Amino acid sequence: MSLRLFSAKSSLSRCFKSLHSCSARAFGAGAACLGSVNLKGRSCLTLKDFSSDEIKKLLWVSGDLKHRIKHEKQYLPLLHGKSIAMIFEKRSTRTRMSTETGFTLLGGHPCFLTSQDIHLGVNESCTDTARVLSGFCDVVLARVNSHSTLEELDREASIPIINGLSDLYHPIQILADFLTLQEHYGSLNGLTVSWIGDGNNVLHSFMMTAAKLGVHLKAATPKGYEPDKSVTEEAHRLAKQHGTQFILTSDPMEAARDSNVLVTDTWVGMGQEEEKKKRLKDFHGYQISMQTGSVAKSDWTFLHCLPRKMEEVDDQVFYSSRSLVFSEAENRKWTIMGLVVSLLTDYTPQIPMLKF
């Protein structure tokens, strides 16, 4: 059931027919279990707050919408008459485009608000903003500097709040990453993902999600750039609970060894520009290359949430058949669609449950 780039000419229709038949035989009980999961009215600030079944349900809905809309060419106005407020304290290509195009495709109306339009906590308090937007919209997606801003919005709003990125977590990116891996490998359970780079918000979201999907996680970060201590403690607890491995190291090759997936991200995030010279020096030796992949498993692939810089991964890997980055970017749309549909409706997927 794998939609591999290694076999890009394989028939999508044949793949989905196979998915349907195998799912019906092997995952009927699991589908019934996930079918009872209802996320309507919930917020999504971090996948730490979501159970294994809830995350699987989000991925299932996302895959279902992608199949029905992209491949079956169906029109599904599931969000007709609904609107989303998009608050962006930080610029973005993928978060903005995926949310605007996805929400519109489902019949809804996106409203984009930059720091020039809305000054959270400056001209108006977060409390008042949350209450005002609750009267205008059905859901808010906020891409903010501080995670505490999201928590305040969520406390005061009467509608769901979605984390479009904060300094602590980036949950919507991780949903796209795991949908991409599920499509490529056919299942997630037992995969090993190796993060090589900064101990940042994207890694934190991997740490809160991987074990719940049966995925082993290894992370290599330079000394001084380790992930947050409390997030690390929770990741160890989740790995123990779900019977997976979670390993931290400062050696990129150790992290890459026997891995299915190599992942990195920007070394210099927004707001860290003044640290660029020091960071480039500290991250020397962390570039992902074919040499890094030489110690990974034979079917290894590469992910990057973008935008990418040459120092993080070389062209030979980034533009190779092992790179899933553009499918990963596209899946930002399908997973944000799956998320908002799950939070705002009682939608039930029409395709058999994905294999996890």
Short mmCIF file of C-alpha atoms in Angstrom, two decimals:
data_model
loop_
_atom_site.label_atom_id
_atom_site.label_comp_id
_atom_site.label_asym_id
_atom_site.label_seq_id
_atom_site.Cartn_x
_atom_site.Cartn_y
_atom_site.Cartn_z
CA MET A 1 0.00 0.00 0.00
CA SER A 2 3.00 2.26 -0.14
CA LEU A 3 2.90 5.33 -2.37
CA ARG A 4 6.68 5.34 -2.80
CA LEU A 5 8.57 7.91 -4.78
CA PHE A 6 10.84 5.00 -5.67
CA SER A 7 7.95 3.66 -7.77
CA ALA A 8 6.30 6.89 -8.83
CA LYS A 9 4.77 5.32 -11.95
CA SER A 10 2.67 2.85 -9.93
CA SER A 11 -1.07 3.19 -10.29
CA LEU A 12 -2.79 5.25 -7.59
CA SER A 13 -6.11 3.58 -8.29
CA ARG A 14 -4.60 0.12 -7.85
CA CYS A 15 -3.00 1.24 -4.60
CA PHE A 16 -6.28 2.55 -3.19
CA LYS A 17 -8.19 -0.59 -4.27
CA SER A 18 -5.59 -2.64 -2.43
CA LEU A 19 -5.87 -0.34 0.58
CA HIS A 20 -9.64 -0.78 0.63
CA SER A 21 -9.59 -4.59 0.47
CA CYS A 22 -6.80 -5.11 2.99
CA SER A 23 -8.23 -2.54 5.39
CA ALA A 24 -11.64 -4.17 5.28
CA ARG A 25 -10.16 -7.55 6.20
CA ALA A 26 -7.56 -6.57 8.76
CA PHE A 27 -8.67 -3.35 10.36
CA GLY A 28 -12.42 -3.59 10.75
CA ALA A 29 -12.24 -3.74 14.54
CA GLY A 30 -9.77 -0.88 14.65
CA ALA A 31 -11.97 1.21 12.37
CA ALA A 32 -14.92 0.68 14.67
CA CYS A 33 -12.77 1.83 17.60
CA LEU A 34 -11.51 4.96 15.82
CA GLY A 35 -14.97 5.62 14.45
CA SER A 36 -16.16 6.28 17.99
CA VAL A 37 -13.49 8.97 18.51
CA ASN A 38 -15.12 12.41 18.43
CA LEU A 39 -12.96 15.55 18.56
CA LYS A 40 -15.67 18.12 17.84
CA GLY A 41 -15.19 21.27 19.91
CA ARG A 42 -11.62 20.44 20.97
CA SER A 43 -8.64 22.76 20.59
CA CYS A 44 -5.25 21.62 19.29
CA LEU A 45 -2.41 23.40 21.04
CA THR A 46 -0.15 20.34 21.24
CA LEU A 47 -0.45 16.67 20.33
CA LYS A 48 0.61 15.96 23.90
CA ASP A 49 -3.10 16.43 24.68
CA PHE A 50 -4.21 13.80 22.13
CA SER A 51 -4.31 10.04 22.61
CA SER A 52 -3.00 7.47 20.17
CA ASP A 53 -6.50 6.81 18.80
CA GLU A 54 -7.24 10.52 18.47
CA ILE A 55 -4.09 11.15 16.43
CA LYS A 56 -4.84 8.15 14.24
CA LYS A 57 -8.36 9.45 13.70
CA LEU A 58 -6.96 12.81 12.55
CA LEU A 59 -4.66 11.07 10.07
CA TRP A 60 -7.50 8.84 8.86
CA VAL A 61 -9.79 11.82 8.23
CA SER A 62 -6.95 13.64 6.45
CA GLY A 63 -6.20 10.67 4.20
CA ASP A 64 -9.90 10.25 3.49
CA LEU A 65 -10.35 13.89 2.43
CA LYS A 66 -7.25 13.70 0.24
CA HIS A 67 -8.55 10.58 -1.49
CA ARG A 68 -12.09 11.83 -1.99
CA ILE A 69 -11.19 15.38 -3.09
CA LYS A 70 -7.87 14.96 -4.91
CA HIS A 71 -8.24 11.50 -6.45
CA GLU A 72 -12.01 11.05 -6.71
CA LYS A 73 -12.60 14.74 -7.63
CA GLN A 74 -15.50 15.02 -5.18
CA TYR A 75 -16.79 18.36 -3.92
CA LEU A 76 -17.21 18.27 -0.14
CA PRO A 77 -18.49 21.59 1.29
CA LEU A 78 -18.15 20.30 4.84
CA LEU A 79 -17.33 23.78 6.18
CA HIS A 80 -19.95 25.74 4.24
CA GLY A 81 -20.96 28.82 6.22
CA LYS A 82 -18.00 28.53 8.60
CA SER A 83 -15.03 30.89 8.95
CA ILE A 84 -11.54 30.69 10.41
CA ALA A 85 -9.51 33.56 11.84
CA MET A 86 -5.82 33.15 11.01
CA ILE A 87 -3.58 35.16 13.36
CA PHE A 88 0.03 35.34 12.15
CA GLU A 89 2.67 36.94 14.36
CA LYS A 90 5.24 35.09 12.22
CA ARG A 91 5.28 34.89 8.43
CA SER A 92 4.70 31.60 6.64
CA THR A 93 4.21 30.10 3.19
CA ARG A 94 2.95 26.60 3.95
CA THR A 95 0.82 27.38 7.02
CA ARG A 96 -0.97 30.26 5.33
CA MET A 97 -1.46 28.63 1.93
CA SER A 98 -2.48 25.23 3.29
CA THR A 99 -5.04 26.75 5.65
CA GLU A 100 -6.49 29.26 3.18
CA THR A 101 -6.73 26.85 0.25
CA GLY A 102 -7.88 23.93 2.39
CA PHE A 103 -10.58 25.83 4.27
CA THR A 104 -11.85 27.37 1.03
CA LEU A 105 -11.87 24.00 -0.73
CA LEU A 106 -14.22 22.76 1.98
CA GLY A 107 -16.59 25.68 1.44
CA GLY A 108 -15.45 27.86 4.34
CA HIS A 109 -14.10 31.41 4.54
CA PRO A 110 -10.56 32.12 5.84
CA CYS A 111 -9.73 35.55 7.34
CA PHE A 112 -6.01 36.38 7.45
CA LEU A 113 -4.78 38.70 10.22
CA THR A 114 -1.16 39.85 10.48
CA SER A 115 0.50 41.84 13.25
CA GLN A 116 -0.45 44.93 11.22
CA ASP A 117 -4.12 44.00 11.54
CA ILE A 118 -4.25 42.68 15.08
CA HIS A 119 -1.82 43.41 17.93
CA LEU A 120 -2.30 40.62 20.44
CA GLY A 121 -1.82 41.96 23.95
CA VAL A 122 -0.87 45.44 22.67
CA ASN A 123 -3.86 47.36 21.33
CA GLU A 124 -6.21 44.73 22.74
CA SER A 125 -5.67 42.03 25.31
CA CYS A 126 -5.58 38.36 24.34
CA THR A 127 -8.61 37.87 26.56
CA ASP A 128 -10.69 40.44 24.70
CA THR A 129 -9.43 39.26 21.30
CA ALA A 130 -10.41 35.66 22.07
CA ARG A 131 -13.89 36.69 23.12
CA VAL A 132 -14.39 38.99 20.12
CA LEU A 133 -13.25 36.38 17.61
CA SER A 134 -15.47 33.79 19.26
CA GLY A 135 -18.44 35.88 18.14
CA PHE A 136 -17.18 36.24 14.56
CA CYS A 137 -15.62 32.89 13.67
CA ASP A 138 -15.92 29.16 14.23
CA VAL A 139 -12.23 28.44 14.83
CA VAL A 140 -8.94 30.33 15.26
CA LEU A 141 -5.53 29.27 13.95
CA ALA A 142 -2.76 31.28 15.57
CA ARG A 143 0.93 31.30 14.60
CA VAL A 144 2.55 33.02 17.56
CA ASN A 145 5.84 33.84 19.22
CA SER A 146 4.96 32.50 22.65
CA HIS A 147 3.03 29.33 23.47
CA SER A 148 1.51 31.15 26.45
CA THR A 149 -0.41 33.34 23.98
CA LEU A 150 -2.17 30.24 22.64
CA GLU A 151 -2.96 29.06 26.14
CA GLU A 152 -4.55 32.42 27.00
CA LEU A 153 -6.57 32.44 23.77
CA ASP A 154 -7.77 28.93 24.52
CA ARG A 155 -8.78 29.81 28.09
CA GLU A 156 -10.90 32.74 26.97
CA ALA A 157 -12.33 31.59 23.64
CA SER A 158 -15.55 29.64 23.25
CA ILE A 159 -14.37 28.16 19.92
CA PRO A 160 -11.48 25.79 19.08
CA ILE A 161 -7.96 27.23 18.95
CA ILE A 162 -5.34 25.61 16.68
CA ASN A 163 -1.60 26.06 17.13
CA GLY A 164 -0.21 27.15 13.75
CA LEU A 165 3.26 27.27 15.36
CA SER A 166 4.61 28.45 18.69
CA ASP A 167 8.02 28.53 20.31
CA LEU A 168 7.22 25.21 22.01
CA TYR A 169 5.24 23.09 19.52
CA HIS A 170 4.29 22.77 15.84
CA PRO A 171 1.58 20.06 15.85
CA ILE A 172 0.14 20.67 12.38
CA GLN A 173 3.56 20.02 10.84
CA ILE A 174 3.85 16.65 12.56
CA LEU A 175 0.42 15.52 11.35
CA ALA A 176 1.60 16.20 7.79
CA ASP A 177 4.87 14.36 8.42
CA PHE A 178 3.19 11.22 9.70
CA LEU A 179 0.58 11.20 6.92
CA THR A 180 3.47 11.40 4.42
CA LEU A 181 5.27 8.50 6.08
CA GLN A 182 2.10 6.42 6.27
CA GLU A 183 1.52 6.92 2.55
CA HIS A 184 5.10 6.04 1.69
CA TYR A 185 5.74 3.05 3.93
CA GLY A 186 2.18 1.73 4.15
CA SER A 187 2.22 1.77 7.96
CA LEU A 188 3.93 3.60 10.80
CA ASN A 189 4.32 1.03 13.56
CA GLY A 190 7.95 -0.01 14.00
CA LEU A 191 9.50 2.78 11.92
CA THR A 192 12.53 4.62 13.30
CA VAL A 193 12.66 8.39 12.78
CA SER A 194 15.96 10.18 13.37
CA TRP A 195 16.02 13.91 13.98
CA ILE A 196 19.35 15.63 13.28
CA GLY A 197 19.40 19.31 14.18
CA ASP A 198 18.05 21.79 16.69
CA GLY A 199 16.01 20.77 19.74
CA ASN A 200 13.15 22.98 18.64
CA ASN A 201 9.35 23.11 18.43
CA VAL A 202 9.14 20.60 15.56
CA LEU A 203 11.25 18.06 17.46
CA HIS A 204 9.09 18.67 20.54
CA SER A 205 6.01 17.75 18.52
CA PHE A 206 7.69 14.59 17.21
CA MET A 207 8.50 13.72 20.82
CA MET A 208 4.85 14.09 21.86
CA THR A 209 3.55 11.99 18.95
CA ALA A 210 5.96 9.29 17.74
CA ALA A 211 5.51 6.78 20.56
CA LYS A 212 1.71 7.00 20.32
CA LEU A 213 2.01 5.73 16.73
CA GLY A 214 4.50 2.97 17.56
CA VAL A 215 7.40 4.94 16.06
CA HIS A 216 10.91 4.89 17.55
CA LEU A 217 12.56 8.30 17.79
CA LYS A 218 16.24 9.21 17.93
CA ALA A 219 17.41 12.81 18.13
CA ALA A 220 20.90 14.25 17.68
CA THR A 221 21.37 17.86 18.77
CA PRO A 222 24.56 19.81 19.47
CA LYS A 223 25.40 20.37 23.12
CA GLY A 224 23.46 23.38 24.33
CA TYR A 225 20.64 22.84 21.81
CA GLU A 226 18.88 19.92 23.47
CA PRO A 227 15.08 19.78 23.58
CA ASP A 228 13.15 21.24 26.53
CA LYS A 229 13.69 19.28 29.75
CA SER A 230 10.00 18.82 30.60
CA VAL A 231 9.20 17.74 27.04
CA THR A 232 12.09 15.27 27.20
CA GLU A 233 10.79 13.78 30.45
CA GLU A 234 7.34 13.32 28.91
CA ALA A 235 8.85 11.74 25.78
CA HIS A 236 10.67 9.16 27.90
CA ARG A 237 7.43 8.41 29.75
CA LEU A 238 5.50 7.99 26.48
CA ALA A 239 8.17 5.69 25.03
CA LYS A 240 7.99 3.48 28.11
CA GLN A 241 4.18 3.47 28.02
CA HIS A 242 3.97 2.53 24.33
CA GLY A 243 6.99 0.21 24.17
CA THR A 244 9.10 2.32 21.81
CA GLN A 245 12.62 3.71 21.95
CA PHE A 246 13.48 7.36 22.53
CA ILE A 247 17.19 8.15 22.33
CA LEU A 248 19.01 11.48 22.69
CA THR A 249 22.58 11.94 21.47
CA SER A 250 24.94 14.60 20.14
CA ASP A 251 26.28 12.32 17.39
CA PRO A 252 24.41 12.64 14.03
CA MET A 253 25.75 9.34 12.71
CA GLU A 254 24.67 7.51 15.84
CA ALA A 255 21.17 8.91 15.41
CA ALA A 256 21.04 8.00 11.72
CA ARG A 257 22.19 4.42 12.19
CA ASP A 258 19.49 1.87 11.22
CA SER A 259 16.90 4.62 10.77
CA ASN A 260 14.06 4.63 8.23
CA VAL A 261 13.63 8.41 8.17
CA LEU A 262 16.12 11.25 8.48
CA VAL A 263 14.63 14.61 9.46
CA THR A 264 16.00 18.08 9.98
CA ASP A 265 14.79 21.66 10.14
CA THR A 266 16.20 25.16 9.97
CA TRP A 267 19.17 25.82 12.22
CA VAL A 268 18.35 29.53 12.45
CA GLY A 269 14.68 30.08 13.15
CA MET A 270 12.68 33.29 12.92
CA GLY A 271 13.83 35.59 15.71
CA GLN A 272 17.24 33.90 15.92
CA GLU A 273 18.92 35.82 13.10
CA GLU A 274 21.39 37.52 15.45
CA GLU A 275 22.61 34.07 16.53
CA LYS A 276 23.26 32.89 12.96
CA LYS A 277 27.06 32.99 13.00
CA LYS A 278 27.29 31.12 16.31
CA ARG A 279 24.63 28.59 15.32
CA LEU A 280 26.30 27.75 12.00
CA LYS A 281 29.52 27.07 13.89
CA ASP A 282 27.80 25.00 16.59
CA PHE A 283 25.90 22.89 14.03
CA HIS A 284 28.97 22.05 11.96
CA GLY A 285 28.85 18.35 11.05
CA TYR A 286 25.07 18.14 11.26
CA GLN A 287 24.33 18.52 7.55
CA ILE A 288 22.38 15.53 6.21
CA SER A 289 24.10 13.99 3.19
CA MET A 290 24.31 10.64 1.44
CA GLN A 291 27.12 9.84 3.87
CA THR A 292 24.64 10.29 6.73
CA GLY A 293 22.23 8.01 4.91
CA SER A 294 24.89 5.36 4.39
CA VAL A 295 24.37 4.09 7.94
CA ALA A 296 20.56 4.25 7.76
CA LYS A 297 18.34 1.43 6.53
CA SER A 298 18.28 0.70 2.80
CA ASP A 299 14.80 2.22 2.40
CA TRP A 300 15.63 5.48 4.21
CA THR A 301 13.81 8.66 3.29
CA PHE A 302 14.21 12.34 4.12
CA LEU A 303 11.86 14.97 5.55
CA HIS A 304 12.22 18.73 6.06
CA CYS A 305 9.39 21.09 6.99
CA LEU A 306 10.87 23.90 4.83
CA PRO A 307 12.15 26.43 4.02
CA ARG A 308 15.47 24.65 3.64
CA LYS A 309 19.04 25.99 3.63
CA MET A 310 22.00 24.23 2.00
CA GLU A 311 23.88 23.86 5.29
CA GLU A 312 21.06 21.69 6.71
CA VAL A 313 20.88 19.16 3.86
CA ASP A 314 22.78 18.98 0.59
CA ASP A 315 21.20 18.98 -2.88
CA GLN A 316 22.05 15.33 -3.49
CA VAL A 317 19.67 14.30 -0.71
CA PHE A 318 17.14 17.12 -0.93
CA TYR A 319 16.35 16.59 -4.62
CA SER A 320 16.78 12.81 -4.63
CA SER A 321 14.09 10.15 -4.88
CA ARG A 322 14.56 9.58 -1.16
CA SER A 323 13.30 13.07 -0.37
CA LEU A 324 9.60 13.32 0.49
CA VAL A 325 9.68 17.04 1.20
CA PHE A 326 7.24 18.18 -1.49
CA SER A 327 4.67 15.49 -0.67
CA GLU A 328 5.20 16.49 2.96
CA ALA A 329 4.52 20.14 2.09
CA GLU A 330 1.35 19.25 0.16
CA ASN A 331 0.12 17.15 3.06
CA ARG A 332 0.11 20.28 5.21
CA LYS A 333 -3.10 21.13 3.34
CA TRP A 334 -4.79 17.75 3.74
CA THR A 335 -3.93 17.46 7.43
CA ILE A 336 -5.09 20.97 8.34
CA MET A 337 -8.29 20.13 6.47
CA GLY A 338 -8.59 16.89 8.42
CA LEU A 339 -7.98 18.72 11.67
CA VAL A 340 -10.55 21.50 11.19
CA VAL A 341 -13.16 19.07 9.89
CA SER A 342 -12.60 16.91 12.99
CA LEU A 343 -12.83 19.89 15.37
CA LEU A 344 -15.89 21.46 13.72
CA THR A 345 -18.02 18.55 12.45
CA ASP A 346 -19.08 14.97 13.13
CA TYR A 347 -17.57 13.76 9.84
CA THR A 348 -16.92 10.04 9.45
CA PRO A 349 -14.25 8.90 6.93
CA GLN A 350 -15.56 7.01 3.91
CA ILE A 351 -12.41 5.04 3.04
CA PRO A 352 -11.33 2.10 5.23
CA MET A 353 -9.04 2.96 8.09
CA LEU A 354 -5.39 3.56 7.25
CA LYS A 355 -2.91 0.98 8.47
CA PHE A 356 -0.92 2.29 11.40
#
